[in-house]
Amino acid sequence: MKPGGPPSKGSRLRSATARQAGVAGENVDPSTALRTSLAPQILDIDGFIARVEPFFKENGFYEKEIARRTEQFGNIAHVWSIYESRHNEDDPEPFMRGINSIQLFNDGKRWWIVNIYWQQESAENPVPEKYLTLN
């Protein structure tokens, strides 16, 4: 999303998630996108969109998956989606990297996101090299 750009991608997120899906991540200062605490902040989809949308509109936010790990058993799946975030698509370096942990279920017709939890990379917890390849 470009700063001051088009409407959020909230409707796209809503269409991919189960009705009672949750979104949780580290407590992050919305003005800087930097971690303030390791304690998770757990929100529903609308709460998450309401919390991040003002920051995205003002600062721009582009998240690109750079690697993925997927495990599946029957109708459940777990995906680790390793990402880089930039304020502008053409920024030479990301301002943040991390891992999205995504739980999904298949209702026989399609996959639904049940939960998303993420942690951004830090000096103490860099993204391990073993997760930086697509599978």
CSV table of N, CA and C in Angstrom, one decimal:
chain,number,residue,atom,x,y,z
A,1,MET,N,0.8,-1.2,0.0
A,1,MET,CA,0.0,0.0,0.0
A,1,MET,C,0.9,1.2,0.0
A,2,LYS,N,0.7,2.1,-1.0
A,2,LYS,CA,1.4,3.4,-1.0
A,2,LYS,C,1.0,4.3,0.0
A,3,PRO,N,1.9,5.2,0.6
A,3,PRO,CA,1.4,6.2,1.5
A,3,PRO,C,0.3,7.0,0.9
A,4,GLY,N,-0.8,7.1,1.6
A,4,GLY,CA,-2.0,7.9,1.1
A,4,GLY,C,-2.6,7.2,-0.1
A,5,GLY,N,-2.3,6.0,-0.4
A,5,GLY,CA,-2.7,5.3,-1.5
A,5,GLY,C,-4.1,4.8,-1.5
A,6,PRO,N,-4.4,3.7,-2.3
A,6,PRO,CA,-5.8,3.2,-2.4
A,6,PRO,C,-6.2,2.6,-1.1
A,7,PRO,N,-7.5,2.2,-1.1
A,7,PRO,CA,-8.1,1.6,0.1
A,7,PRO,C,-7.3,0.4,0.5
A,8,SER,N,-7.4,0.0,1.8
A,8,SER,CA,-6.6,-1.1,2.3
A,8,SER,C,-6.9,-2.4,1.6
A,9,LYS,N,-6.1,-3.4,1.9
A,9,LYS,CA,-6.3,-4.8,1.4
A,9,LYS,C,-7.1,-5.6,2.4
A,10,GLY,N,-7.8,-4.8,3.3
A,10,GLY,CA,-8.6,-5.5,4.4
A,10,GLY,C,-9.6,-6.4,3.8
A,11,SER,N,-10.3,-6.1,2.7
A,11,SER,CA,-11.3,-7.0,2.2
A,11,SER,C,-10.7,-8.2,1.7
A,12,ARG,N,-9.5,-8.2,1.1
A,12,ARG,CA,-8.8,-9.4,0.7
A,12,ARG,C,-8.5,-10.3,1.8
A,13,LEU,N,-8.0,-9.7,2.9
A,13,LEU,CA,-7.7,-10.5,4.1
A,13,LEU,C,-9.0,-11.1,4.7
A,14,ARG,N,-10.1,-10.3,4.8
A,14,ARG,CA,-11.4,-10.9,5.3
A,14,ARG,C,-11.8,-12.1,4.4
A,15,SER,N,-11.6,-12.0,3.1
A,15,SER,CA,-12.1,-13.1,2.2
A,15,SER,C,-11.3,-14.3,2.3
A,16,ALA,N,-10.1,-14.3,2.9
A,16,ALA,CA,-9.2,-15.4,3.1
A,16,ALA,C,-9.3,-16.1,4.4
A,17,THR,N,-10.0,-15.4,5.4
A,17,THR,CA,-10.0,-15.9,6.7
A,17,THR,C,-11.4,-16.5,7.1
A,18,ALA,N,-11.3,-17.5,8.0
A,18,ALA,CA,-12.6,-18.0,8.6
A,18,ALA,C,-13.2,-16.9,9.5
A,19,ARG,N,-14.5,-17.0,9.7
A,19,ARG,CA,-15.2,-15.9,10.4
A,19,ARG,C,-14.6,-15.6,11.8
A,20,GLN,N,-14.2,-16.6,12.5
A,20,GLN,CA,-13.6,-16.4,13.9
A,20,GLN,C,-12.1,-16.4,13.9
A,21,ALA,N,-11.5,-16.1,12.7
A,21,ALA,CA,-10.0,-16.1,12.7
A,21,ALA,C,-9.4,-15.1,13.6
A,22,GLY,N,-8.2,-15.4,14.0
A,22,GLY,CA,-7.5,-14.5,14.9
A,22,GLY,C,-6.2,-14.0,14.2
A,23,VAL,N,-5.7,-12.9,14.6
A,23,VAL,CA,-4.4,-12.3,14.2
A,23,VAL,C,-3.7,-12.0,15.4
A,24,ALA,N,-2.5,-12.4,15.5
A,24,ALA,CA,-1.7,-12.1,16.7
A,24,ALA,C,-0.3,-11.8,16.3
A,25,GLY,N,0.3,-10.9,16.9
A,25,GLY,CA,1.7,-10.6,16.7
A,25,GLY,C,2.3,-9.9,17.9
A,26,GLU,N,3.6,-9.6,17.7
A,26,GLU,CA,4.2,-8.9,18.8
A,26,GLU,C,3.6,-7.5,19.0
A,27,ASN,N,3.7,-7.0,20.2
A,27,ASN,CA,3.2,-5.6,20.4
A,27,ASN,C,4.2,-4.7,19.7
A,28,VAL,N,3.6,-3.9,18.8
A,28,VAL,CA,4.5,-3.0,17.9
A,28,VAL,C,3.9,-1.6,18.0
A,29,ASP,N,4.9,-0.7,18.1
A,29,ASP,CA,4.5,0.7,18.1
A,29,ASP,C,3.9,1.1,16.8
A,30,PRO,N,2.7,1.5,16.7
A,30,PRO,CA,2.1,1.7,15.3
A,30,PRO,C,2.7,2.9,14.6
A,31,SER,N,3.4,3.8,15.3
A,31,SER,CA,4.0,4.9,14.6
A,31,SER,C,5.4,4.5,14.0
A,32,THR,N,6.0,3.5,14.4
A,32,THR,CA,7.3,3.1,13.9
A,32,THR,C,7.4,1.7,13.4
A,33,ALA,N,6.4,0.8,13.7
A,33,ALA,CA,6.4,-0.6,13.3
A,33,ALA,C,7.5,-1.4,14.0
A,34,LEU,N,8.0,-0.8,15.1
A,34,LEU,CA,9.1,-1.5,15.9
A,34,LEU,C,8.5,-2.2,17.1
A,35,ARG,N,9.0,-3.3,17.5
A,35,ARG,CA,8.5,-4.1,18.6
A,35,ARG,C,8.7,-3.4,19.9
A,36,THR,N,7.7,-3.4,20.7
A,36,THR,CA,7.7,-2.8,22.1
A,36,THR,C,7.7,-3.9,23.2
A,37,SER,N,7.2,-5.1,22.8
A,37,SER,CA,7.1,-6.2,23.8
A,37,SER,C,7.0,-7.5,23.1
A,38,LEU,N,7.4,-8.6,23.7
A,38,LEU,CA,7.2,-9.9,23.1
A,38,LEU,C,5.9,-10.5,23.4
A,39,ALA,N,5.1,-9.9,24.3
A,39,ALA,CA,3.8,-10.4,24.6
A,39,ALA,C,2.9,-10.2,23.4
A,40,PRO,N,2.2,-11.2,23.0
A,40,PRO,CA,1.4,-11.1,21.8
A,40,PRO,C,0.2,-10.2,22.0
A,41,GLN,N,-0.2,-9.6,20.9
A,41,GLN,CA,-1.4,-8.8,20.9
A,41,GLN,C,-2.4,-9.6,20.0
A,42,ILE,N,-3.5,-10.1,20.5
A,42,ILE,CA,-4.4,-10.9,19.8
A,42,ILE,C,-5.6,-10.1,19.4
A,43,LEU,N,-5.9,-10.1,18.1
A,43,LEU,CA,-7.0,-9.3,17.6
A,43,LEU,C,-7.8,-10.2,16.6
A,44,ASP,N,-9.1,-9.8,16.4
A,44,ASP,CA,-9.8,-10.4,15.3
A,44,ASP,C,-9.4,-9.6,14.1
A,45,ILE,N,-9.9,-10.1,12.9
A,45,ILE,CA,-9.5,-9.5,11.6
A,45,ILE,C,-9.8,-8.0,11.6
A,46,ASP,N,-11.1,-7.6,12.0
A,46,ASP,CA,-11.4,-6.2,11.9
A,46,ASP,C,-10.6,-5.4,12.9
A,47,GLY,N,-10.3,-5.9,14.0
A,47,GLY,CA,-9.4,-5.2,15.0
A,47,GLY,C,-8.0,-5.0,14.5
A,48,PHE,N,-7.5,-6.0,13.8
A,48,PHE,CA,-6.2,-5.9,13.2
A,48,PHE,C,-6.2,-4.9,12.1
A,49,ILE,N,-7.1,-4.9,11.2
A,49,ILE,CA,-7.2,-3.9,10.1
A,49,ILE,C,-7.3,-2.5,10.7
A,50,ALA,N,-8.2,-2.3,11.7
A,50,ALA,CA,-8.3,-1.0,12.3
A,50,ALA,C,-7.0,-0.5,12.9
A,51,ARG,N,-6.2,-1.4,13.5
A,51,ARG,CA,-5.0,-1.0,14.1
A,51,ARG,C,-3.9,-0.7,13.2
A,52,VAL,N,-3.8,-1.4,12.1
A,52,VAL,CA,-2.6,-1.2,11.2
A,52,VAL,C,-2.9,-0.2,10.0
A,53,GLU,N,-4.2,-0.1,9.6
A,53,GLU,CA,-4.5,0.7,8.5
A,53,GLU,C,-4.0,2.1,8.5
A,54,PRO,N,-4.1,2.9,9.6
A,54,PRO,CA,-3.6,4.2,9.7
A,54,PRO,C,-2.1,4.3,9.4
A,55,PHE,N,-1.3,3.3,10.0
A,55,PHE,CA,0.1,3.3,9.8
A,55,PHE,C,0.4,3.0,8.3
A,56,PHE,N,-0.3,2.0,7.7
A,56,PHE,CA,0.0,1.7,6.3
A,56,PHE,C,-0.3,2.9,5.4
A,57,LYS,N,-1.4,3.6,5.7
A,57,LYS,CA,-1.8,4.7,4.8
A,57,LYS,C,-0.8,5.8,4.9
A,58,GLU,N,-0.2,6.1,6.0
A,58,GLU,CA,0.7,7.2,6.2
A,58,GLU,C,2.1,6.8,5.8
A,59,ASN,N,2.6,5.6,6.0
A,59,ASN,CA,3.9,5.2,5.8
A,59,ASN,C,4.2,4.3,4.6
A,60,GLY,N,3.1,3.7,4.1
A,60,GLY,CA,3.3,2.7,3.0
A,60,GLY,C,3.7,1.4,3.6
A,61,PHE,N,3.3,0.3,3.0
A,61,PHE,CA,3.6,-1.0,3.5
A,61,PHE,C,3.5,-2.0,2.4
A,62,TYR,N,4.6,-2.7,2.1
A,62,TYR,CA,4.7,-3.7,1.1
A,62,TYR,C,5.4,-4.9,1.7
A,63,GLU,N,4.6,-6.0,1.8
A,63,GLU,CA,5.2,-7.3,2.4
A,63,GLU,C,5.4,-8.2,1.3
A,64,LYS,N,6.6,-8.8,1.2
A,64,LYS,CA,6.9,-9.8,0.1
A,64,LYS,C,7.4,-11.1,0.8
A,65,GLU,N,6.7,-12.2,0.4
A,65,GLU,CA,7.2,-13.5,0.9
A,65,GLU,C,8.5,-13.8,0.2
A,66,ILE,N,9.5,-14.2,1.0
A,66,ILE,CA,10.8,-14.5,0.4
A,66,ILE,C,11.1,-16.0,0.5
A,67,ALA,N,10.4,-16.7,1.4
A,67,ALA,CA,10.5,-18.2,1.5
A,67,ALA,C,9.3,-18.7,2.2
A,68,ARG,N,9.1,-20.0,2.2
A,68,ARG,CA,7.9,-20.6,2.8
A,68,ARG,C,8.3,-22.1,3.2
A,69,ARG,N,7.7,-22.5,4.3
A,69,ARG,CA,7.7,-23.9,4.7
A,69,ARG,C,6.2,-24.3,5.0
A,70,THR,N,5.8,-25.4,4.4
A,70,THR,CA,4.4,-25.8,4.6
A,70,THR,C,4.3,-27.3,5.0
A,71,GLU,N,3.5,-27.5,6.0
A,71,GLU,CA,3.2,-28.9,6.5
A,71,GLU,C,1.7,-29.1,6.4
A,72,GLN,N,1.3,-30.3,6.0
A,72,GLN,CA,-0.2,-30.5,5.8
A,72,GLN,C,-0.5,-31.9,6.4
A,73,PHE,N,-1.6,-32.0,7.0
A,73,PHE,CA,-2.2,-33.3,7.5
A,73,PHE,C,-3.7,-33.2,7.3
A,74,GLY,N,-4.2,-34.0,6.4
A,74,GLY,CA,-5.7,-34.0,6.1
A,74,GLY,C,-6.1,-32.6,5.8
A,75,ASN,N,-7.1,-32.1,6.5
A,75,ASN,CA,-7.6,-30.8,6.2
A,75,ASN,C,-7.0,-29.6,7.0
A,76,ILE,N,-5.8,-29.9,7.6
A,76,ILE,CA,-5.2,-28.8,8.3
A,76,ILE,C,-3.8,-28.6,7.7
A,77,ALA,N,-3.3,-27.4,7.7
A,77,ALA,CA,-2.0,-27.0,7.2
A,77,ALA,C,-1.4,-25.9,8.1
A,78,HIS,N,-0.1,-25.9,8.1
A,78,HIS,CA,0.6,-24.9,8.8
A,78,HIS,C,1.7,-24.4,7.9
A,79,VAL,N,1.7,-23.0,7.7
A,79,VAL,CA,2.7,-22.4,6.8
A,79,VAL,C,3.5,-21.4,7.6
A,80,TRP,N,4.8,-21.5,7.4
A,80,TRP,CA,5.7,-20.5,7.9
A,80,TRP,C,6.1,-19.6,6.6
A,81,SER,N,5.6,-18.4,6.6
A,81,SER,CA,5.9,-17.5,5.5
A,81,SER,C,6.9,-16.5,5.9
A,82,ILE,N,8.1,-16.6,5.4
A,82,ILE,CA,9.2,-15.6,5.7
A,82,ILE,C,9.0,-14.4,4.8
A,83,TYR,N,9.1,-13.2,5.4
A,83,TYR,CA,8.7,-12.0,4.7
A,83,TYR,C,9.8,-10.9,4.9
A,84,GLU,N,9.8,-10.0,3.9
A,84,GLU,CA,10.5,-8.7,4.0
A,84,GLU,C,9.4,-7.6,3.9
A,85,SER,N,9.5,-6.6,4.6
A,85,SER,CA,8.6,-5.4,4.5
A,85,SER,C,9.4,-4.2,4.1
A,86,ARG,N,8.7,-3.4,3.2
A,86,ARG,CA,9.2,-2.2,2.8
A,86,ARG,C,8.1,-1.1,2.8
A,87,HIS,N,8.5,0.1,2.9
A,87,HIS,CA,7.6,1.2,2.9
A,87,HIS,C,7.1,1.5,1.5
A,88,ASN,N,8.1,1.3,0.5
A,88,ASN,CA,7.8,1.5,-0.9
A,88,ASN,C,8.3,0.3,-1.6
A,89,GLU,N,7.6,-0.1,-2.7
A,89,GLU,CA,7.9,-1.3,-3.4
A,89,GLU,C,9.4,-1.3,-3.9
A,90,ASP,N,9.9,-0.1,-4.2
A,90,ASP,CA,11.3,0.0,-4.8
A,90,ASP,C,12.3,0.3,-3.8
A,91,ASP,N,12.0,0.3,-2.5
A,91,ASP,CA,13.0,0.5,-1.5
A,91,ASP,C,14.1,-0.5,-1.6
A,92,PRO,N,15.4,-0.1,-1.6
A,92,PRO,CA,16.5,-1.1,-1.8
A,92,PRO,C,16.6,-2.1,-0.7
A,93,GLU,N,16.3,-1.8,0.5
A,93,GLU,CA,16.4,-2.6,1.6
A,93,GLU,C,15.1,-2.7,2.4
A,94,PRO,N,14.7,-3.8,3.0
A,94,PRO,CA,13.5,-3.9,3.8
A,94,PRO,C,13.8,-3.2,5.2
A,95,PHE,N,12.7,-2.6,5.8
A,95,PHE,CA,12.9,-2.1,7.1
A,95,PHE,C,12.6,-3.2,8.1
A,96,MET,N,12.1,-4.3,7.7
A,96,MET,CA,11.8,-5.4,8.6
A,96,MET,C,11.7,-6.7,7.9
A,97,ARG,N,12.1,-7.8,8.6
A,97,ARG,CA,11.9,-9.1,8.1
A,97,ARG,C,11.3,-9.9,9.3
A,98,GLY,N,10.8,-11.1,9.0
A,98,GLY,CA,10.2,-11.9,10.0
A,98,GLY,C,9.5,-13.2,9.5
A,99,ILE,N,8.8,-13.8,10.4
A,99,ILE,CA,8.1,-15.0,10.0
A,99,ILE,C,6.6,-14.9,10.4
A,100,ASN,N,5.7,-15.2,9.4
A,100,ASN,CA,4.3,-15.3,9.6
A,100,ASN,C,4.0,-16.8,9.8
A,101,SER,N,3.4,-17.1,11.0
A,101,SER,CA,3.0,-18.5,11.2
A,101,SER,C,1.5,-18.6,11.0
A,102,ILE,N,1.1,-19.3,9.9
A,102,ILE,CA,-0.3,-19.3,9.5
A,102,ILE,C,-0.9,-20.7,9.6
A,103,GLN,N,-2.0,-20.8,10.3
A,103,GLN,CA,-2.8,-22.1,10.4
A,103,GLN,C,-4.0,-22.0,9.5
A,104,LEU,N,-4.2,-23.1,8.7
A,104,LEU,CA,-5.3,-23.1,7.8
A,104,LEU,C,-6.1,-24.4,7.9
A,105,PHE,N,-7.4,-24.4,7.5
A,105,PHE,CA,-8.1,-25.6,7.4
A,105,PHE,C,-8.9,-25.6,6.0
A,106,ASN,N,-9.1,-26.8,5.5
A,106,ASN,CA,-9.8,-26.9,4.2
A,106,ASN,C,-11.2,-27.5,4.5
A,107,ASP,N,-12.2,-26.7,4.0
A,107,ASP,CA,-13.6,-27.2,4.2
A,107,ASP,C,-14.1,-28.1,3.1
A,108,GLY,N,-13.2,-28.6,2.3
A,108,GLY,CA,-13.6,-29.5,1.2
A,108,GLY,C,-13.7,-28.7,-0.1
A,109,LYS,N,-13.7,-27.4,0.0
A,109,LYS,CA,-13.8,-26.5,-1.2
A,109,LYS,C,-12.6,-25.6,-1.4
A,110,ARG,N,-12.1,-25.1,-0.2
A,110,ARG,CA,-11.0,-24.2,-0.3
A,110,ARG,C,-10.3,-24.1,1.1
A,111,TRP,N,-9.1,-23.5,1.1
A,111,TRP,CA,-8.4,-23.3,2.3
A,111,TRP,C,-8.8,-22.0,3.0
A,112,TRP,N,-8.9,-22.0,4.3
A,112,TRP,CA,-9.3,-20.8,5.1
A,112,TRP,C,-8.2,-20.6,6.1
A,113,ILE,N,-7.8,-19.3,6.3
A,113,ILE,CA,-6.9,-19.0,7.4
A,113,ILE,C,-7.7,-19.0,8.7
A,114,VAL,N,-7.1,-19.7,9.7
A,114,VAL,CA,-7.7,-19.8,11.0
A,114,VAL,C,-7.0,-18.8,11.9
A,115,ASN,N,-5.7,-18.7,11.8
A,115,ASN,CA,-4.9,-17.9,12.7
A,115,ASN,C,-3.6,-17.5,12.0
A,116,ILE,N,-3.2,-16.2,12.3
A,116,ILE,CA,-1.9,-15.7,11.8
A,116,ILE,C,-1.2,-15.2,13.0
A,117,TYR,N,0.0,-15.6,13.2
A,117,TYR,CA,0.9,-15.1,14.3
A,117,TYR,C,2.2,-14.8,13.6
A,118,TRP,N,2.8,-13.7,14.0
A,118,TRP,CA,4.1,-13.3,13.4
A,118,TRP,C,5.1,-12.8,14.4
A,119,GLN,N,6.3,-12.9,14.1
A,119,GLN,CA,7.4,-12.3,14.9
A,119,GLN,C,8.4,-11.7,13.9
A,120,GLN,N,8.7,-10.5,14.2
A,120,GLN,CA,9.7,-9.8,13.3
A,120,GLN,C,11.1,-10.2,13.8
A,121,GLU,N,12.0,-10.2,12.9
A,121,GLU,CA,13.4,-10.5,13.1
A,121,GLU,C,14.0,-9.4,14.0
A,122,SER,N,15.0,-9.8,14.9
A,122,SER,CA,15.7,-8.9,15.7
A,122,SER,C,17.2,-9.3,15.8
A,123,ALA,N,18.0,-8.5,16.4
A,123,ALA,CA,19.4,-8.9,16.6
A,123,ALA,C,19.5,-10.2,17.4
A,124,GLU,N,18.6,-10.3,18.4
A,124,GLU,CA,18.6,-11.5,19.2
A,124,GLU,C,18.0,-12.7,18.5
A,125,ASN,N,17.1,-12.5,17.6
A,125,ASN,CA,16.4,-13.6,16.9
A,125,ASN,C,16.4,-13.3,15.4
A,126,PRO,N,17.5,-13.5,14.7
A,126,PRO,CA,17.5,-13.4,13.3
A,126,PRO,C,16.7,-14.6,12.6
A,127,VAL,N,16.2,-14.4,11.5
A,127,VAL,CA,15.5,-15.5,10.8
A,127,VAL,C,16.6,-16.5,10.4
A,128,PRO,N,16.4,-17.8,10.9
A,128,PRO,CA,17.4,-18.8,10.6
A,128,PRO,C,17.6,-19.1,9.1
A,129,GLU,N,18.8,-19.3,8.7
A,129,GLU,CA,19.1,-19.6,7.3
A,129,GLU,C,18.3,-20.7,6.8
A,130,LYS,N,18.0,-21.7,7.6
A,130,LYS,CA,17.3,-22.9,7.1
A,130,LYS,C,15.9,-22.5,6.6
A,131,TYR,N,15.3,-21.4,7.0
A,131,TYR,CA,14.0,-21.0,6.6
A,131,TYR,C,14.0,-20.0,5.4
A,132,LEU,N,15.2,-19.7,4.9
A,132,LEU,CA,15.3,-18.7,3.8
A,132,LEU,C,15.3,-19.3,2.4
A,133,THR,N,14.7,-20.5,2.3
A,133,THR,CA,14.6,-21.1,1.0
A,133,THR,C,13.1,-21.5,0.8
A,134,LEU,N,12.6,-21.4,-0.4
A,134,LEU,CA,11.2,-21.8,-0.7
A,134,LEU,C,11.2,-23.3,-0.7
A,135,ASN,N,10.0,-23.9,-0.3
A,135,ASN,CA,9.8,-25.3,-0.4
A,135,ASN,C,8.5,-25.6,-0.9
